[in-house]
Amino acid sequence: MGRRRRVAVPVAPLPQRDGIDPVRVRLPGDPAGAWATVGDHLVERFGGAVGAGRVEAMLREGRFVGADGRPVAAGEAYDAGRHLWFHRDFVAEERVPFEVGIVYRDERVVIADKPHFLATTPRGRHITETALARLRRDLGLPELQPAHRLDRLTAGLALFVVRPRDRGAYQTLFRDRRVRKEYEAVAPYDPAVVLPVTVRSRIEKERGVQAARETAGEPNSESRVELLEHRGGLGRYRLLPATGRTHQLRVHMNGLGLPILHDPLYPVVLEDELVRGTDYGRPLQLLARSLEFTDPVSGRECRFESRLRLSAW
């Protein structure tokens, strides 16, 4: 059998807004004839999230458009397979009061210094206040995409790809573990913990549960932990992850009895702190210090170092 042809996705007829792409919707098949009109489907599809009245208002305002950029009327006949686009309503977000630094930039990549508290990409409650949205707006690079992600609470180096055609090559570097990542952390010092040590364990993260956990089973994560120096009951650590599980370094440090300073999830979830909001004076003391790799396009050996510093040291 031949390979199934990949259907080309039409180019979005709407520009970005605040660095955020429009949402693309493909109308699904409807063999039972459940939706007589486009409006019927959109109200059923999005009404549960934003309310039927809001969807109807967006249709009246011409917020949904077809591939030709023209507004779609609620009463248009349903047409399975058709693509529509719209911009979601952005809830006002508190601005994270730290800037995204630029460590390096060329025609292919942007190496950014992401501050604490700023999400890498739009997700959940964080949409416009993300490193990706800011960089797209500030640098005038609407096609910019991340090659990997940092936790919102972690600061440091993140690699973004300028041209869509190059993204796969850089993502493959991270997928195949051909990027040497070095982190720095401040955590309690315990002379009874023998270091350096390589930690291997199985980490599981359940959807809807804030903290990941170590479980029995085949290890899927590996981190090397080294002590650089210590003073006043705290240590400064070099962390070298060989894998990239969610919260991996935070989980492994906690498992050693050395939870990273100001971590609201490990060893216990601090619900009150999370509910109160962001305390910008207590950033998680974890920093993506360096990235080292062979550039997949130029073949050049690259090493980049963060210009940020951990405030507790």
mmCIF file of N, CA, C and O in Angstrom, residues 43-104:
data_model
loop_
_atom_site.group_PDB
_atom_site.id
_atom_site.type_symbol
_atom_site.label_atom_id
_atom_site.label_comp_id
_atom_site.label_asym_id
_atom_site.label_seq_id
_atom_site.Cartn_x
_atom_site.Cartn_y
_atom_site.Cartn_z
ATOM 1 N N VAL A 43 -21.385 26.471 18.409
ATOM 2 C CA VAL A 43 -22.008 26.638 19.730
ATOM 3 C C VAL A 43 -21.848 25.365 20.549
ATOM 4 O O VAL A 43 -21.524 25.409 21.739
ATOM 5 N N GLU A 44 -22.074 24.203 19.912
ATOM 6 C CA GLU A 44 -21.915 22.945 20.640
ATOM 7 C C GLU A 44 -20.450 22.699 21.010
ATOM 8 O O GLU A 44 -20.147 22.224 22.104
ATOM 9 N N ARG A 45 -19.550 23.075 20.111
ATOM 10 C CA ARG A 45 -18.127 22.786 20.321
ATOM 11 C C ARG A 45 -17.503 23.664 21.397
ATOM 12 O O ARG A 45 -16.696 23.192 22.203
ATOM 13 N N PHE A 46 -17.848 24.952 21.406
ATOM 14 C CA PHE A 46 -17.179 25.883 22.318
ATOM 15 C C PHE A 46 -18.091 26.453 23.396
ATOM 16 O O PHE A 46 -17.614 27.119 24.323
ATOM 17 N N GLY A 47 -19.373 26.180 23.303
ATOM 18 C CA GLY A 47 -20.303 26.751 24.269
ATOM 19 C C GLY A 47 -20.031 26.318 25.695
ATOM 20 O O GLY A 47 -20.218 27.093 26.639
ATOM 21 N N GLY A 48 -19.581 25.071 25.868
ATOM 22 C CA GLY A 48 -19.310 24.603 27.219
ATOM 23 C C GLY A 48 -18.168 25.340 27.883
ATOM 24 O O GLY A 48 -18.128 25.465 29.114
ATOM 25 N N ALA A 49 -17.244 25.846 27.080
ATOM 26 C CA ALA A 49 -16.078 26.529 27.638
ATOM 27 C C ALA A 49 -16.332 28.013 27.876
ATOM 28 O O ALA A 49 -15.926 28.567 28.905
ATOM 29 N N VAL A 50 -16.983 28.678 26.919
ATOM 30 C CA VAL A 50 -17.149 30.134 27.042
ATOM 31 C C VAL A 50 -18.606 30.566 27.095
ATOM 32 O O VAL A 50 -18.888 31.757 27.275
ATOM 33 N N GLY A 51 -19.532 29.615 26.922
ATOM 34 C CA GLY A 51 -20.944 29.948 26.943
ATOM 35 C C GLY A 51 -21.495 30.119 25.535
ATOM 36 O O GLY A 51 -20.841 30.703 24.661
ATOM 37 N N ALA A 52 -22.688 29.595 25.300
ATOM 38 C CA ALA A 52 -23.302 29.665 23.973
ATOM 39 C C ALA A 52 -23.490 31.110 23.527
ATOM 40 O O ALA A 52 -23.296 31.451 22.360
ATOM 41 N N GLY A 53 -23.852 31.979 24.483
ATOM 42 C CA GLY A 53 -24.064 33.386 24.146
ATOM 43 C C GLY A 53 -22.804 34.050 23.619
ATOM 44 O O GLY A 53 -22.868 34.877 22.694
ATOM 45 N N ARG A 54 -21.639 33.678 24.196
ATOM 46 C CA ARG A 54 -20.393 34.293 23.743
ATOM 47 C C ARG A 54 -20.036 33.810 22.333
ATOM 48 O O ARG A 54 -19.579 34.599 21.508
ATOM 49 N N VAL A 55 -20.267 32.530 22.050
ATOM 50 C CA VAL A 55 -19.996 32.017 20.706
ATOM 51 C C VAL A 55 -20.900 32.708 19.697
ATOM 52 O O VAL A 55 -20.445 33.119 18.610
ATOM 53 N N GLU A 56 -22.155 32.859 20.029
ATOM 54 C CA GLU A 56 -23.088 33.526 19.119
ATOM 55 C C GLU A 56 -22.670 34.973 18.885
ATOM 56 O O GLU A 56 -22.761 35.486 17.756
ATOM 57 N N ALA A 57 -22.193 35.646 19.943
ATOM 58 C CA ALA A 57 -21.738 37.028 19.790
ATOM 59 C C ALA A 57 -20.510 37.107 18.893
ATOM 60 O O ALA A 57 -20.387 38.017 18.057
ATOM 61 N N MET A 58 -19.586 36.153 19.033
ATOM 62 C CA MET A 58 -18.392 36.134 18.182
ATOM 63 C C MET A 58 -18.769 35.934 16.718
ATOM 64 O O MET A 58 -18.165 36.527 15.821
ATOM 65 N N LEU A 59 -19.788 35.136 16.474
ATOM 66 C CA LEU A 59 -20.255 34.946 15.101
ATOM 67 C C LEU A 59 -20.850 36.241 14.554
ATOM 68 O O LEU A 59 -20.574 36.636 13.417
ATOM 69 N N ARG A 60 -21.636 36.929 15.362
ATOM 70 C CA ARG A 60 -22.218 38.201 14.919
ATOM 71 C C ARG A 60 -21.137 39.242 14.649
ATOM 72 O O ARG A 60 -21.272 40.078 13.736
ATOM 73 N N GLU A 61 -20.054 39.188 15.435
ATOM 74 C CA GLU A 61 -18.963 40.157 15.289
ATOM 75 C C GLU A 61 -18.017 39.805 14.149
ATOM 76 O O GLU A 61 -17.050 40.544 13.883
ATOM 77 N N GLY A 62 -18.258 38.675 13.486
ATOM 78 C CA GLY A 62 -17.387 38.281 12.384
ATOM 79 C C GLY A 62 -16.043 37.753 12.836
ATOM 80 O O GLY A 62 -15.050 37.819 12.096
ATOM 81 N N ARG A 63 -15.973 37.178 14.032
ATOM 82 C CA ARG A 63 -14.704 36.716 14.601
ATOM 83 C C ARG A 63 -14.230 35.401 13.990
ATOM 84 O O ARG A 63 -13.040 35.096 14.028
ATOM 85 N N PHE A 64 -15.148 34.616 13.444
ATOM 86 C CA PHE A 64 -14.778 33.364 12.770
ATOM 87 C C PHE A 64 -14.673 33.650 11.274
ATOM 88 O O PHE A 64 -15.587 34.237 10.685
ATOM 89 N N VAL A 65 -13.554 33.232 10.656
ATOM 90 C CA VAL A 65 -13.377 33.482 9.232
ATOM 91 C C VAL A 65 -12.995 32.188 8.521
ATOM 92 O O VAL A 65 -12.464 31.252 9.136
ATOM 93 N N GLY A 66 -13.262 32.160 7.216
ATOM 94 C CA GLY A 66 -12.877 31.028 6.395
ATOM 95 C C GLY A 66 -11.500 31.230 5.793
ATOM 96 O O GLY A 66 -10.805 32.210 6.093
ATOM 97 N N ALA A 67 -11.098 30.329 4.915
ATOM 98 C CA ALA A 67 -9.761 30.377 4.315
ATOM 99 C C ALA A 67 -9.553 31.631 3.478
ATOM 100 O O ALA A 67 -8.407 32.061 3.280
ATOM 101 N N ASP A 68 -10.628 32.233 3.014
ATOM 102 C CA ASP A 68 -10.509 33.456 2.217
ATOM 103 C C ASP A 68 -10.487 34.708 3.083
ATOM 104 O O ASP A 68 -10.406 35.832 2.565
ATOM 105 N N GLY A 69 -10.557 34.529 4.414
ATOM 106 C CA GLY A 69 -10.511 35.668 5.324
ATOM 107 C C GLY A 69 -11.838 36.342 5.560
ATOM 108 O O GLY A 69 -11.934 37.278 6.362
ATOM 109 N N ARG A 70 -12.898 35.877 4.888
ATOM 110 C CA ARG A 70 -14.204 36.504 5.063
ATOM 111 C C ARG A 70 -14.931 35.909 6.267
ATOM 112 O O ARG A 70 -14.848 34.704 6.516
ATOM 113 N N PRO A 71 -15.672 36.749 7.007
ATOM 114 C CA PRO A 71 -16.400 36.251 8.169
ATOM 115 C C PRO A 71 -17.406 35.174 7.793
ATOM 116 O O PRO A 71 -18.009 35.201 6.720
ATOM 117 N N VAL A 72 -17.565 34.216 8.704
ATOM 118 C CA VAL A 72 -18.510 33.114 8.509
ATOM 119 C C VAL A 72 -19.796 33.440 9.252
ATOM 120 O O VAL A 72 -19.773 33.792 10.436
ATOM 121 N N ALA A 73 -20.909 33.316 8.572
ATOM 122 C CA ALA A 73 -22.207 33.581 9.192
ATOM 123 C C ALA A 73 -22.701 32.343 9.924
ATOM 124 O O ALA A 73 -22.464 31.210 9.495
ATOM 125 N N ALA A 74 -23.403 32.569 11.029
ATOM 126 C CA ALA A 74 -23.908 31.455 11.834
ATOM 127 C C ALA A 74 -24.819 30.542 11.025
ATOM 128 O O ALA A 74 -24.844 29.319 11.230
ATOM 129 N N GLY A 75 -25.568 31.112 10.096
ATOM 130 C CA GLY A 75 -26.547 30.321 9.360
ATOM 131 C C GLY A 75 -26.002 29.614 8.139
ATOM 132 O O GLY A 75 -26.778 28.951 7.422
ATOM 133 N N GLU A 76 -24.695 29.696 7.866
ATOM 134 C CA GLU A 76 -24.157 29.006 6.693
ATOM 135 C C GLU A 76 -24.284 27.497 6.857
ATOM 136 O O GLU A 76 -24.125 26.963 7.962
ATOM 137 N N ALA A 77 -24.545 26.819 5.762
ATOM 138 C CA ALA A 77 -24.714 25.366 5.807
ATOM 139 C C ALA A 77 -23.432 24.695 6.294
ATOM 140 O O ALA A 77 -22.320 25.109 5.931
ATOM 141 N N TYR A 78 -23.613 23.658 7.086
ATOM 142 C CA TYR A 78 -22.460 22.930 7.608
ATOM 143 C C TYR A 78 -21.730 22.222 6.471
ATOM 144 O O TYR A 78 -22.352 21.589 5.615
ATOM 145 N N ASP A 79 -20.396 22.324 6.479
ATOM 146 C CA ASP A 79 -19.574 21.756 5.405
ATOM 147 C C ASP A 79 -18.398 21.018 6.045
ATOM 148 O O ASP A 79 -17.385 21.626 6.391
ATOM 149 N N ALA A 80 -18.528 19.717 6.222
ATOM 150 C CA ALA A 80 -17.479 18.924 6.878
ATOM 151 C C ALA A 80 -16.148 19.073 6.141
ATOM 152 O O ALA A 80 -16.103 19.080 4.914
ATOM 153 N N GLY A 81 -15.074 19.206 6.917
ATOM 154 C CA GLY A 81 -13.740 19.335 6.349
ATOM 155 C C GLY A 81 -13.299 20.770 6.152
ATOM 156 O O GLY A 81 -12.115 21.029 5.897
ATOM 157 N N ARG A 82 -14.205 21.704 6.286
ATOM 158 C CA ARG A 82 -13.863 23.111 6.086
ATOM 159 C C ARG A 82 -13.000 23.611 7.243
ATOM 160 O O ARG A 82 -13.169 23.201 8.395
ATOM 161 N N HIS A 83 -12.069 24.511 6.938
ATOM 162 C CA HIS A 83 -11.228 25.112 7.971
ATOM 163 C C HIS A 83 -11.744 26.518 8.303
ATOM 164 O O HIS A 83 -12.078 27.296 7.398
ATOM 165 N N LEU A 84 -11.774 26.798 9.592
ATOM 166 C CA LEU A 84 -12.124 28.129 10.087
ATOM 167 C C LEU A 84 -11.019 28.600 11.037
ATOM 168 O O LEU A 84 -10.287 27.788 11.608
ATOM 169 N N TRP A 85 -10.930 29.907 11.215
ATOM 170 C CA TRP A 85 -9.953 30.476 12.141
ATOM 171 C C TRP A 85 -10.633 31.540 12.992
ATOM 172 O O TRP A 85 -11.592 32.191 12.562
ATOM 173 N N PHE A 86 -10.113 31.717 14.216
ATOM 174 C CA PHE A 86 -10.586 32.808 15.065
ATOM 175 C C PHE A 86 -9.528 33.086 16.132
ATOM 176 O O PHE A 86 -8.660 32.251 16.405
ATOM 177 N N HIS A 87 -9.593 34.261 16.706
ATOM 178 C CA HIS A 87 -8.749 34.603 17.847
ATOM 179 C C HIS A 87 -9.572 34.437 19.122
ATOM 180 O O HIS A 87 -10.689 34.967 19.213
ATOM 181 N N ARG A 88 -9.019 33.716 20.059
ATOM 182 C CA ARG A 88 -9.692 33.555 21.345
ATOM 183 C C ARG A 88 -9.702 34.890 22.085
ATOM 184 O O ARG A 88 -8.921 35.804 21.787
ATOM 185 N N ASP A 89 -10.587 34.990 23.073
ATOM 186 C CA ASP A 89 -10.593 36.149 23.959
ATOM 187 C C ASP A 89 -9.436 36.005 24.942
ATOM 188 O O ASP A 89 -9.312 34.976 25.614
ATOM 189 N N PHE A 90 -8.593 37.020 25.034
ATOM 190 C CA PHE A 90 -7.482 36.983 25.968
ATOM 191 C C PHE A 90 -7.901 37.608 27.293
ATOM 192 O O PHE A 90 -8.344 38.757 27.343
ATOM 193 N N VAL A 91 -7.762 36.826 28.340
ATOM 194 C CA VAL A 91 -7.999 37.353 29.683
ATOM 195 C C VAL A 91 -6.802 38.220 30.052
ATOM 196 O O VAL A 91 -5.654 37.880 29.748
ATOM 197 N N ALA A 92 -7.050 39.333 30.690
ATOM 198 C CA ALA A 92 -5.960 40.214 31.104
ATOM 199 C C ALA A 92 -5.001 39.448 32.023
ATOM 200 O O ALA A 92 -5.430 38.826 32.998
ATOM 201 N N GLU A 93 -3.717 39.488 31.683
ATOM 202 C CA GLU A 93 -2.698 38.780 32.458
ATOM 203 C C GLU A 93 -1.768 39.769 33.153
ATOM 204 O O GLU A 93 -1.388 40.783 32.551
ATOM 205 N N GLU A 94 -1.407 39.454 34.374
ATOM 206 C CA GLU A 94 -0.420 40.271 35.083
ATOM 207 C C GLU A 94 0.928 40.136 34.381
ATOM 208 O O GLU A 94 1.380 39.036 34.076
ATOM 209 N N ARG A 95 1.566 41.261 34.119
ATOM 210 C CA ARG A 95 2.856 41.216 33.447
ATOM 211 C C ARG A 95 3.941 40.718 34.392
ATOM 212 O O ARG A 95 4.091 41.224 35.503
ATOM 213 N N VAL A 96 4.693 39.713 33.947
ATOM 214 C CA VAL A 96 5.849 39.253 34.714
ATOM 215 C C VAL A 96 6.901 40.348 34.621
ATOM 216 O O VAL A 96 7.331 40.716 33.520
ATOM 217 N N PRO A 97 7.334 40.912 35.759
ATOM 218 C CA PRO A 97 8.161 42.127 35.741
ATOM 219 C C PRO A 97 9.644 41.883 35.488
ATOM 220 O O PRO A 97 10.501 42.518 36.100
ATOM 221 N N PHE A 98 9.959 40.979 34.589
ATOM 222 C CA PHE A 98 11.341 40.697 34.223
ATOM 223 C C PHE A 98 11.410 40.565 32.705
ATOM 224 O O PHE A 98 10.462 40.098 32.071
ATOM 225 N N GLU A 99 12.539 40.966 32.140
ATOM 226 C CA GLU A 99 12.688 40.950 30.693
ATOM 227 C C GLU A 99 13.299 39.636 30.212
ATOM 228 O O GLU A 99 14.007 38.958 30.951
ATOM 229 N N VAL A 100 13.007 39.313 28.948
ATOM 230 C CA VAL A 100 13.646 38.172 28.295
ATOM 231 C C VAL A 100 14.949 38.660 27.669
ATOM 232 O O VAL A 100 14.937 39.563 26.826
ATOM 233 N N GLY A 101 16.066 38.074 28.080
ATOM 234 C CA GLY A 101 17.346 38.472 27.523
ATOM 235 C C GLY A 101 17.653 37.716 26.239
ATOM 236 O O GLY A 101 17.174 36.603 26.039
ATOM 237 N N ILE A 102 18.437 38.332 25.386
ATOM 238 C CA ILE A 102 18.873 37.682 24.140
ATOM 239 C C ILE A 102 20.370 37.390 24.277
ATOM 240 O O ILE A 102 21.189 38.311 24.345
ATOM 241 N N VAL A 103 20.714 36.116 24.339
ATOM 242 C CA VAL A 103 22.103 35.700 24.466
ATOM 243 C C VAL A 103 22.764 35.589 23.096
ATOM 244 O O VAL A 103 23.949 35.913 22.923
ATOM 245 N N TYR A 104 21.986 35.143 22.097
ATOM 246 C CA TYR A 104 22.523 34.968 20.747
ATOM 247 C C TYR A 104 21.366 34.978 19.763
ATOM 248 O O TYR A 104 20.266 34.510 20.077
#
